[in-house]
Coordinates of N, CA, C and O and ligand atoms in Angstrom, one line a residue:
M257 N 0.8 -1.2 0.0 CA 0.0 0.0 0.0 C 0.9 1.2 0.0 O 1.7 1.4 0.9
R258 N 0.7 2.1 -1.0 CA 1.5 3.3 -1.0 C 0.7 4.5 -0.3 O -0.4 4.7 -0.6
I259 N 1.5 5.1 0.6 CA 0.9 6.2 1.4 C 1.6 7.5 1.1 O 2.9 7.5 1.1
G260 N 0.8 8.5 0.8 CA 1.4 9.8 0.5 C 1.0 10.8 1.6 O 0.0 10.7 2.2
I261 N 1.8 11.9 1.7 CA 1.5 13.0 2.6 C 1.5 14.3 1.8 O 2.5 14.5 1.1
Y262 N 0.5 15.1 2.0 CA 0.5 16.4 1.5 C 0.5 17.4 2.7 O -0.6 17.6 3.3
P263 N 1.6 18.0 3.0 CA 1.7 18.8 4.2 C 1.5 20.3 3.8 O 1.7 20.7 2.7
G264 N 1.0 21.1 4.8 CA 0.9 22.5 4.6 C 0.2 23.1 5.8 O -0.2 22.5 6.7
S265 N 0.1 24.5 5.7 CA -0.6 25.2 6.8 C -2.1 25.3 6.5 O -2.9 25.3 7.4
F266 N -2.4 25.4 5.2 CA -3.9 25.4 4.8 C -4.7 26.4 5.7 O -5.7 26.0 6.3
D267 N -4.2 27.6 5.6 CA -4.9 28.6 6.5 C -5.5 29.8 5.7 O -5.0 30.9 5.7
P268 N -6.5 29.5 4.9 CA -7.3 28.3 4.8 C -6.9 27.5 3.5 O -6.1 28.0 2.7
V269 N -7.5 26.3 3.4 CA -7.3 25.5 2.2 C -7.9 26.3 1.0 O -9.0 26.9 1.2
T270 N -7.2 26.3 -0.1 CA -7.7 27.0 -1.3 C -8.1 26.1 -2.4 O -7.8 24.9 -2.3
L271 N -8.6 26.6 -3.5 CA -8.9 25.8 -4.7 C -7.6 25.2 -5.2 O -7.6 24.1 -5.8
G272 N -6.5 25.9 -5.1 CA -5.2 25.4 -5.5 C -4.8 24.2 -4.7 O -4.3 23.2 -5.3
H273 N -4.9 24.3 -3.4 CA -4.6 23.1 -2.6 C -5.5 21.9 -3.0 O -5.1 20.8 -3.1
L274 N -6.8 22.2 -3.2 CA -7.8 21.1 -3.5 C -7.4 20.4 -4.8 O -7.5 19.2 -4.9
D275 N -6.9 21.2 -5.8 CA -6.4 20.6 -7.0 C -5.3 19.6 -6.8 O -5.3 18.5 -7.3
I276 N -4.3 20.1 -5.9 CA -3.2 19.2 -5.6 C -3.7 17.9 -4.8 O -3.2 16.8 -5.1
I277 N -4.6 18.1 -3.9 CA -5.2 17.0 -3.1 C -5.8 16.0 -4.1 O -5.5 14.8 -4.0
K278 N -6.6 16.4 -5.0 CA -7.3 15.5 -5.9 C -6.3 14.7 -6.8 O -6.4 13.5 -7.0
R279 N -5.3 15.5 -7.3 CA -4.4 14.8 -8.2 C -3.4 13.9 -7.4 O -3.1 12.8 -7.9
S280 N -3.0 14.3 -6.2 CA -2.1 13.4 -5.4 C -2.8 12.1 -5.0 O -2.3 11.0 -5.0
A281 N -4.1 12.3 -4.6 CA -4.9 11.1 -4.2 C -5.0 10.0 -5.2 O -5.1 8.8 -4.9
K282 N -4.9 10.4 -6.5 CA -4.9 9.4 -7.6 C -3.6 8.6 -7.7 O -3.6 7.6 -8.3
L283 N -2.6 9.2 -7.1 CA -1.3 8.5 -7.3 C -0.9 7.6 -6.2 O 0.2 6.9 -6.3
V284 N -1.7 7.6 -5.1 CA -1.3 6.7 -4.0 C -2.6 6.0 -3.5 O -3.7 6.3 -3.9
D285 N -2.4 4.9 -2.7 CA -3.6 4.2 -2.1 C -4.2 5.1 -1.0 O -5.4 5.0 -0.9
K286 N -3.4 5.7 -0.2 CA -3.9 6.6 0.8 C -3.2 7.9 0.8 O -1.9 7.9 0.8
L287 N -3.9 9.0 0.9 CA -3.3 10.3 1.0 C -3.6 10.9 2.4 O -4.8 11.1 2.7
I288 N -2.6 11.3 3.1 CA -2.8 12.0 4.4 C -2.5 13.4 4.3 O -1.4 13.8 3.9
I289 N -3.5 14.3 4.5 CA -3.2 15.7 4.5 C -2.7 16.1 5.9 O -3.4 15.9 6.9
G290 N -1.5 16.6 5.9 CA -0.8 16.9 7.2 C -1.0 18.4 7.5 O -0.4 19.2 6.8
V291 N -1.8 18.8 8.4 CA -2.0 20.2 8.8 C -1.0 20.6 9.8 O -1.0 20.1 10.9
L292 N -0.1 21.5 9.4 CA 1.0 21.9 10.2 C 0.6 22.8 11.3 O 0.0 23.9 11.0
N293 N 1.0 22.5 12.5 CA 0.9 23.4 13.6 C 2.2 24.1 13.7 O 3.1 23.6 14.3
N294 N 2.3 25.2 13.0 CA 3.7 25.8 12.7 C 4.0 26.8 13.7 O 3.3 27.8 13.9
S295 N 5.2 26.6 14.4 CA 5.6 27.6 15.4 C 6.0 28.9 14.8 O 6.0 30.0 15.5
K296 N 6.3 28.9 13.5 CA 6.7 30.2 12.9 C 5.5 31.0 12.4 O 5.7 32.2 12.1
K297 N 4.4 30.4 12.1 CA 3.2 31.1 11.6 C 2.1 31.0 12.7 O 1.8 29.9 13.1
V298 N 1.5 32.1 13.0 CA 0.3 32.0 13.9 C -0.9 32.0 13.0 O -1.2 33.0 12.3
P299 N -1.6 30.9 12.9 CA -2.7 30.8 11.9 C -4.0 31.6 12.3 O -4.2 31.8 13.5
V300 N -4.7 32.1 11.3 CA -6.0 32.8 11.6 C -7.0 31.7 12.0 O -7.8 31.9 12.9
F301 N -7.0 30.6 11.3 CA -7.9 29.5 11.6 C -7.3 28.5 12.6 O -6.1 28.2 12.4
T302 N -8.0 28.0 13.5 CA -7.5 27.1 14.5 C -7.1 25.8 13.8 O -7.6 25.5 12.7
N303 N -6.4 24.9 14.5 CA -6.0 23.6 14.0 C -7.3 22.9 13.6 O -7.4 22.3 12.5
Q304 N -8.3 22.9 14.5 CA -9.5 22.2 14.3 C -10.3 22.7 13.1 O -10.8 22.0 12.2
E305 N -10.3 24.0 12.9 CA -11.0 24.7 11.8 C -10.3 24.3 10.5 O -11.0 24.0 9.5
R306 N -9.0 24.3 10.5 CA -8.3 24.0 9.2 C -8.5 22.6 8.8 O -8.7 22.2 7.7
K307 N -8.5 21.7 9.9 CA -8.7 20.3 9.6 C -10.1 20.0 9.1 O -10.3 19.3 8.0
E308 N -11.1 20.6 9.7 CA -12.5 20.4 9.3 C -12.8 21.0 7.9 O -13.5 20.4 7.2
M309 N -12.1 22.1 7.6 CA -12.3 22.7 6.2 C -11.8 21.7 5.2 O -12.5 21.5 4.1
I310 N -10.7 21.1 5.4 CA -10.1 20.2 4.5 C -11.0 18.9 4.4 O -11.3 18.4 3.3
E311 N -11.5 18.4 5.5 CA -12.4 17.3 5.6 C -13.6 17.6 4.8 O -14.1 16.7 4.0
T312 N -14.1 18.8 4.9 CA -15.4 19.1 4.1 C -15.1 19.1 2.6 O -15.9 18.5 1.9
V313 N -14.0 19.7 2.2 CA -13.8 19.8 0.7 C -13.3 18.5 0.1 O -13.5 18.3 -1.1
A314 N -12.8 17.6 1.0 CA -12.2 16.4 0.4 C -13.2 15.2 0.8 O -12.8 14.0 0.6
A315 N -14.4 15.5 1.2 CA -15.3 14.5 1.7 C -15.6 13.4 0.6 O -15.8 12.3 0.9
D316 N -15.6 13.8 -0.7 CA -15.9 12.9 -1.7 C -14.7 12.1 -2.3 O -14.8 11.4 -3.3
I317 N -13.5 12.3 -1.6 CA -12.3 11.6 -2.1 C -12.1 10.5 -1.1 O -11.6 10.8 0.1
P318 N -12.4 9.2 -1.4 CA -12.4 8.2 -0.4 C -11.1 7.9 0.3 O -11.0 7.4 1.4
N319 N -10.0 8.1 -0.4 CA -8.7 7.6 0.2 C -7.9 8.8 0.8 O -6.7 8.7 1.0
V320 N -8.6 9.8 1.2 CA -8.0 11.0 1.9 C -8.3 11.0 3.4 O -9.4 10.8 3.8
E321 N -7.3 11.2 4.2 CA -7.4 11.4 5.6 C -6.7 12.7 6.0 O -5.8 13.2 5.3
V322 N -7.2 13.3 7.1 CA -6.6 14.6 7.5 C -6.1 14.5 8.9 O -6.9 13.9 9.8
D323 N -4.9 15.0 9.2 CA -4.4 14.9 10.6 C -3.5 16.1 10.8 O -3.0 16.7 9.9
Y324 N -3.3 16.4 12.1 CA -2.4 17.5 12.4 C -1.0 17.0 12.6 O -0.8 15.8 12.9
F325 N 0.0 17.9 12.5 CA 1.3 17.5 13.0 C 2.1 18.7 13.5 O 1.8 19.8 13.0
T326 N 2.9 18.4 14.4 CA 3.9 19.4 14.9 C 5.3 18.8 14.7 O 5.4 17.6 14.6
G327 N 6.3 19.6 14.8 CA 7.6 19.0 14.7 C 8.0 18.7 13.2 O 7.4 19.3 12.3
L328 N 8.9 17.8 13.0 CA 9.4 17.5 11.7 C 8.5 16.7 10.8 O 7.9 15.7 11.3
L329 N 8.4 17.1 9.6 CA 7.6 16.4 8.6 C 8.1 15.0 8.4 O 7.3 14.0 8.3
V330 N 9.4 14.7 8.5 CA 9.9 13.4 8.3 C 9.4 12.5 9.4 O 9.2 11.3 9.2
D331 N 9.3 13.0 10.6 CA 8.8 12.2 11.8 C 7.3 11.9 11.6 O 6.9 10.8 11.9
F332 N 6.6 12.9 11.1 CA 5.2 12.6 10.9 C 5.0 11.5 9.8 O 4.2 10.6 9.9
A333 N 5.8 11.7 8.8 CA 5.8 10.7 7.7 C 6.1 9.3 8.2 O 5.5 8.3 7.8
K334 N 7.1 9.2 9.0 CA 7.5 7.9 9.6 C 6.3 7.3 10.4 O 6.0 6.1 10.3
E335 N 5.8 8.2 11.3 CA 4.6 7.7 12.1 C 3.5 7.2 11.2 O 2.8 6.2 11.6
K336 N 3.3 7.8 10.1 CA 2.2 7.4 9.2 C 2.6 6.4 8.2 O 1.8 6.0 7.3
Q337 N 3.9 6.0 8.2 CA 4.4 5.0 7.3 C 4.3 5.4 5.8 O 3.9 4.6 4.9
A338 N 4.5 6.7 5.6 CA 4.3 7.3 4.3 C 5.6 7.1 3.5 O 6.7 7.0 4.0
D339 N 5.4 6.9 2.1 CA 6.5 6.7 1.2 C 6.9 7.9 0.5 O 8.0 8.1 0.0
V340 N 5.9 8.8 0.4 CA 6.1 10.0 -0.5 C 5.4 11.2 0.0 O 4.4 11.2 0.6
I341 N 6.1 12.4 -0.2 CA 5.5 13.7 0.1 C 5.1 14.3 -1.2 O 5.9 14.3 -2.1
F342 N 4.0 15.0 -1.2 CA 3.5 15.7 -2.3 C 3.6 17.2 -2.0 O 3.2 17.6 -0.9
R343 N 4.1 18.0 -3.0 CA 4.1 19.5 -2.9 C 3.7 20.0 -4.3 O 4.1 19.5 -5.3
G344 N 3.0 21.1 -4.2 CA 2.6 21.8 -5.5 C 3.6 22.9 -5.8 O 4.1 23.6 -4.9
L345 N 3.9 23.1 -7.1 CA 4.7 24.2 -7.5 C 3.9 25.1 -8.3 O 3.4 24.8 -9.4
R346 N 3.8 26.4 -7.8 CA 3.0 27.3 -8.6 C 3.8 28.1 -9.6 O 3.3 28.5 -10.6
A347 N 5.1 28.3 -9.3 CA 5.9 29.1 -10.1 C 7.4 28.7 -9.8 O 7.6 28.0 -8.9
V348 N 8.3 29.2 -10.7 CA 9.7 28.9 -10.5 C 10.1 29.4 -9.1 O 11.0 28.8 -8.5
S349 N 9.5 30.5 -8.7 CA 9.9 31.0 -7.3 C 9.7 30.0 -6.2 O 10.3 30.1 -5.2
D350 N 8.7 29.2 -6.4 CA 8.4 28.1 -5.3 C 9.6 27.1 -5.3 O 9.8 26.5 -4.3
F351 N 10.2 26.9 -6.5 CA 11.0 25.7 -6.7 C 12.3 25.7 -5.8 O 12.6 24.7 -5.2
E352 N 12.9 26.9 -5.7 CA 14.1 27.0 -4.9 C 13.9 26.5 -3.4 O 14.7 25.7 -2.9
Y353 N 12.9 27.1 -2.8 CA 12.5 26.8 -1.5 C 12.1 25.3 -1.3 O 12.6 24.6 -0.4
E354 N 11.3 24.8 -2.2 CA 10.8 23.5 -2.2 C 11.9 22.4 -2.4 O 11.9 21.4 -1.8
L355 N 12.8 22.8 -3.3 CA 14.0 21.9 -3.6 C 14.8 21.7 -2.3 O 15.2 20.6 -2.0
Q356 N 15.0 22.8 -1.7 CA 15.8 22.8 -0.4 C 15.2 21.9 0.6 O 15.8 21.1 1.3
I357 N 13.9 22.1 0.8 CA 13.2 21.3 1.8 C 13.2 19.8 1.4 O 13.4 19.0 2.3
A358 N 13.0 19.5 0.1 CA 13.0 18.1 -0.3 C 14.3 17.5 -0.1 O 14.4 16.4 0.4
Q359 N 15.4 18.3 -0.4 CA 16.7 17.7 -0.2 C 17.0 17.5 1.3 O 17.6 16.5 1.7
L360 N 16.6 18.5 2.1 CA 16.8 18.3 3.6 C 16.1 17.1 4.1 O 16.6 16.3 4.9
N361 N 14.8 17.0 3.6 CA 14.0 15.8 4.1 C 14.6 14.5 3.7 O 14.6 13.5 4.5
R362 N 15.2 14.5 2.5 CA 15.8 13.2 2.1 C 17.1 12.9 2.8 O 17.5 11.8 3.0
T363 N 17.8 14.0 3.3 CA 19.0 13.8 4.1 C 18.6 13.2 5.5 O 19.2 12.3 6.0
L364 N 17.4 13.7 6.0 CA 17.0 13.2 7.3 C 16.4 11.8 7.2 O 16.5 11.0 8.1
R365 N 15.7 11.6 6.0 CA 15.1 10.2 5.8 C 15.2 9.8 4.4 O 14.3 10.1 3.6
P366 N 16.3 9.2 4.0 CA 16.6 8.9 2.6 C 15.5 8.2 1.8 O 15.4 8.3 0.6
E367 N 14.8 7.3 2.5 CA 13.7 6.5 1.8 C 12.5 7.3 1.5 O 11.6 6.8 0.8
L368 N 12.4 8.6 2.0 CA 11.2 9.4 1.7 C 11.5 10.4 0.6 O 12.3 11.2 0.6
D369 N 10.7 10.2 -0.5 CA 10.9 11.0 -1.7 C 9.8 12.1 -1.7 O 8.7 11.9 -1.2
T370 N 10.1 13.2 -2.4 CA 9.1 14.3 -2.6 C 8.8 14.3 -4.1 O 9.6 14.3 -5.0
V371 N 7.5 14.3 -4.4 CA 7.0 14.5 -5.7 C 6.3 15.9 -5.9 O 5.5 16.3 -5.0
F372 N 6.8 16.6 -6.9 CA 6.2 17.9 -7.1 C 5.2 17.9 -8.2 O 5.4 17.3 -9.3
L373 N 4.0 18.4 -8.0 CA 3.0 18.5 -9.0 C 2.9 20.0 -9.4 O 2.9 20.9 -8.6
A374 N 2.9 20.2 -10.7 CA 2.8 21.6 -11.2 C 1.3 22.1 -11.0 O 0.4 21.4 -11.4
A375 N 1.2 23.2 -10.3 CA -0.1 23.8 -10.1 C -0.8 24.0 -11.4 O -0.2 24.4 -12.4
S376 N -2.1 23.8 -11.4 CA -2.9 24.2 -12.6 C -2.8 25.7 -12.9 O -2.7 26.5 -11.9
V377 N -2.7 26.0 -14.1 CA -2.5 27.4 -14.5 C -3.5 28.4 -13.8 O -3.1 29.4 -13.3
E378 N -4.7 27.9 -13.8 CA -5.8 28.8 -13.2 C -5.6 29.1 -11.7 O -6.2 30.0 -11.1
H379 N -4.7 28.3 -11.0 CA -4.5 28.5 -9.6 C -3.1 29.0 -9.3 O -2.7 29.1 -8.1
A380 N -2.4 29.3 -10.3 CA -0.9 29.6 -10.1 C -0.7 30.8 -9.2 O 0.4 30.9 -8.6
Y381 N -1.6 31.7 -9.2 CA -1.4 32.9 -8.4 C -1.9 32.9 -7.0 O -1.8 33.8 -6.2
L382 N -2.6 31.7 -6.7 CA -3.3 31.6 -5.4 C -2.4 31.4 -4.2 O -1.5 30.6 -4.3
S383 N -2.8 32.0 -3.1 CA -2.1 31.6 -1.8 C -3.1 31.9 -0.7 O -4.1 32.6 -0.9
S384 N -2.9 31.3 0.4 CA -3.8 31.4 1.5 C -3.7 32.9 2.0 O -4.8 33.4 2.5
S385 N -2.6 33.5 2.0 CA -2.5 34.9 2.5 C -3.3 35.8 1.6 O -3.9 36.8 2.1
L386 N -3.4 35.5 0.3 CA -4.2 36.3 -0.6 C -5.7 36.2 -0.2 O -6.4 37.2 -0.2
V387 N -6.1 35.0 0.1 CA -7.5 34.7 0.5 C -7.8 35.5 1.8 O -8.8 36.2 1.9
R388 N -6.8 35.4 2.7 CA -7.0 36.1 4.0 C -7.1 37.6 3.8 O -8.0 38.3 4.4
E389 N -6.3 38.1 2.9 CA -6.3 39.6 2.7 C -7.6 40.1 2.1 O -8.2 41.0 2.5
I390 N -8.0 39.3 1.1 CA -9.3 39.7 0.4 C -10.5 39.6 1.3 O -11.3 40.4 1.4
A391 N -10.5 38.5 2.1 CA -11.6 38.2 3.1 C -11.6 39.4 4.1 O -12.7 39.8 4.5
Q392 N -10.4 39.8 4.5 CA -10.3 40.8 5.6 C -11.0 42.1 5.1 O -11.6 42.8 5.9
Y393 N -10.9 42.4 3.8 CA -11.5 43.6 3.2 C -12.9 43.3 2.6 O -13.3 44.1 1.8
R394 N -13.4 42.2 2.9 CA -14.8 41.8 2.5 C -14.9 41.7 0.9 O -15.9 42.0 0.3
G395 N -13.8 41.3 0.3 CA -13.7 41.1 -1.1 C -14.3 39.8 -1.5 O -14.7 38.9 -0.6
D396 N -14.4 39.5 -2.8 CA -15.0 38.3 -3.3 C -14.0 37.2 -3.4 O -13.1 37.2 -4.1
I397 N -14.2 36.1 -2.5 CA -13.2 35.0 -2.5 C -13.8 33.8 -3.3 O -13.2 32.7 -3.2
S398 N -14.9 34.0 -4.0 CA -15.5 32.8 -4.6 C -14.6 32.1 -5.7 O -14.8 30.9 -6.0
S399 N -13.7 32.8 -6.3 CA -12.8 32.1 -7.2 C -11.5 31.6 -6.6 O -10.6 31.1 -7.3
L400 N -11.4 31.7 -5.3 CA -10.2 31.3 -4.6 C -10.3 30.1 -3.6 O -9.4 29.4 -3.5
V401 N -11.5 30.0 -3.1 CA -11.7 28.8 -2.1 C -12.9 28.0 -2.6 O -13.8 28.5 -3.2
P402 N -13.0 26.7 -2.2 CA -14.1 25.9 -2.5 C -15.4 26.6 -2.0 O -15.4 27.1 -0.9
E403 N -16.5 26.4 -2.8 CA -17.7 27.1 -2.5 C -18.2 26.9 -1.0 O -18.7 27.9 -0.4
E404 N -18.1 25.7 -0.5 CA -18.6 25.4 0.8 C -17.9 26.2 1.9 O -18.4 26.3 3.0
L405 N -16.7 26.6 1.6 CA -15.9 27.3 2.6 C -16.1 28.8 2.6 O -15.7 29.5 3.6
I406 N -16.8 29.4 1.6 CA -17.0 30.8 1.5 C -17.6 31.4 2.8 O -17.1 32.3 3.5
P407 N -18.8 30.8 3.2 CA -19.4 31.3 4.5 C -18.6 31.2 5.7 O -18.6 32.0 6.6
I408 N -17.8 30.1 5.7 CA -16.9 29.8 6.9 C -15.8 30.9 7.0 O -15.6 31.5 8.1
V409 N -15.2 31.2 5.9 CA -14.1 32.2 5.9 C -14.7 33.6 6.2 O -14.2 34.3 7.0
E410 N -15.8 33.9 5.5 CA -16.5 35.2 5.7 C -16.9 35.4 7.2 O -16.7 36.4 7.8
R411 N -17.4 34.3 7.8 CA -17.9 34.4 9.2 C -16.7 34.6 10.1 O -16.7 35.4 11.0
K412 N -15.6 34.0 9.8 CA -14.4 34.1 10.6 C -13.9 35.6 10.6 O -13.6 36.1 11.7
Y413 N -13.9 36.2 9.5 CA -13.5 37.6 9.4 C -14.5 38.5 10.0 O -14.1 39.6 10.5
Q414 N -15.8 38.2 9.9 CA -16.8 39.0 10.6 C -16.5 39.0 12.1 O -16.5 40.0 12.8
E415 N -16.2 37.8 12.7 CA -15.9 37.7 14.1 C -14.6 38.5 14.4 O -14.6 39.2 15.4
I416 N -13.6 38.4 13.6 CA -12.3 39.1 13.9 C -12.6 40.6 13.8 O -12.2 41.3 14.7
L417 N -13.3 41.0 12.8 CA -13.5 42.5 12.7 C -14.4 43.0 13.8 O -14.2 44.2 14.2
S418 N -15.3 42.2 14.2 CA -16.2 42.7 15.3 C -15.5 42.9 16.6 O -15.9 43.6 17.5
K419 N -14.3 42.2 16.7 CA -13.5 42.3 18.0 C -12.5 43.5 17.9 O -11.9 43.8 18.9
T420 N -12.4 44.1 16.7 CA -11.3 45.1 16.6 C -12.0 46.5 16.7 O -13.1 46.7 16.6
Ligands
COA516 N1 -2.3 26.3 -4.1 C1 -2.5 27.4 -3.3 N2 -1.6 27.9 -2.5 C2 -0.4 27.2 -2.4 C3 -0.2 26.1 -3.2 C4 -1.2 25.6 -4.1 N3 -1.0 24.6 -4.9 N4 1.1 25.6 -2.9 C5 1.5 26.4 -2.0 N5 0.6 27.4 -1.7 C6 0.8 28.5 -0.8 C7 0.0 28.4 0.5 O1 -1.2 28.9 0.3 C8 0.9 29.3 1.4 O2 0.5 30.6 1.2 P1 0.7 31.7 2.4 O3 2.2 31.7 2.7 O4 0.3 32.9 1.7 O5 -0.1 31.3 3.5 C9 2.3 29.1 0.9 O6 2.2 28.6 -0.4 C10 3.1 28.0 1.6 O7 2.4 27.3 2.5 P2 2.2 25.8 2.6 O8 2.2 25.1 1.3 O9 1.0 25.6 3.5 O10 3.5 25.4 3.3 P3 4.2 26.0 4.6 O11 5.4 26.8 4.1 O12 3.3 26.6 5.6 O13 4.8 24.6 5.2 C11 5.9 22.5 5.0 C12 5.6 23.8 4.3 C13 4.7 22.0 5.8 C14 6.2 21.5 4.0 C15 7.2 22.7 5.9 O14 7.1 23.9 6.6 C16 7.4 21.6 6.9 O15 7.6 20.5 6.5 N6 7.4 22.0 8.2 C17 7.6 21.0 9.3 C18 8.9 21.2 10.0 C19 10.0 20.5 9.2 O16 10.0 19.4 8.9 N7 11.1 21.3 8.9 C20 12.2 20.8 8.1 C21 11.9 21.0 6.7 S1 11.6 22.7 6.3

């Protein structure tokens, strides 16, 4: 059984992430989405919210599981008995950073390979921070996140704005 991991912050998950999730899931028997509890980034959405949003949008993909992780990706991959990490590349600018991480991860765990999927052209400009910025100013996020998540993201920003 081939197990893949697609790690990220997913704050929030975007249409670009969903594209990579769908395509990665076809390449393995089981795909685990690893929601990073990142000490370097303070997420807008809680761990639970980020996990639930991915579970909602990936509900119709039977071989996808979602879990959190802290610490090293290679340790999470070992715990999950994963063979491969998936990452999306949106532009050449992603490549340098991603290559470095992939090489580092292989140094730490040589049997773990990273597969890069080219982001679909229509999602190449997308990022979670772009979604957050547009949502913050009550802009239209309908072309950026899966439809089911629009009210969740908008509600979150209404809550945040009502507290400021
Ligand atoms: N579609 C849309 N957005 C995409 C995307 C795609 N296909 N691919 C990347 N992005 C965006 C994300 O939206 C995010 O945008 P933001 O910075 O505006 O929020 C950005 O690219 C990068 O985020 P993400 O893909 O979530 O990765 P990350 O940088 O938060 O984390 C890990 C990358 C999880 C692989 C890495 O940090 C990690 O492994 N951390 C664990 C610690 C570890 O093992 N360290 C050693 C190796 S670095």
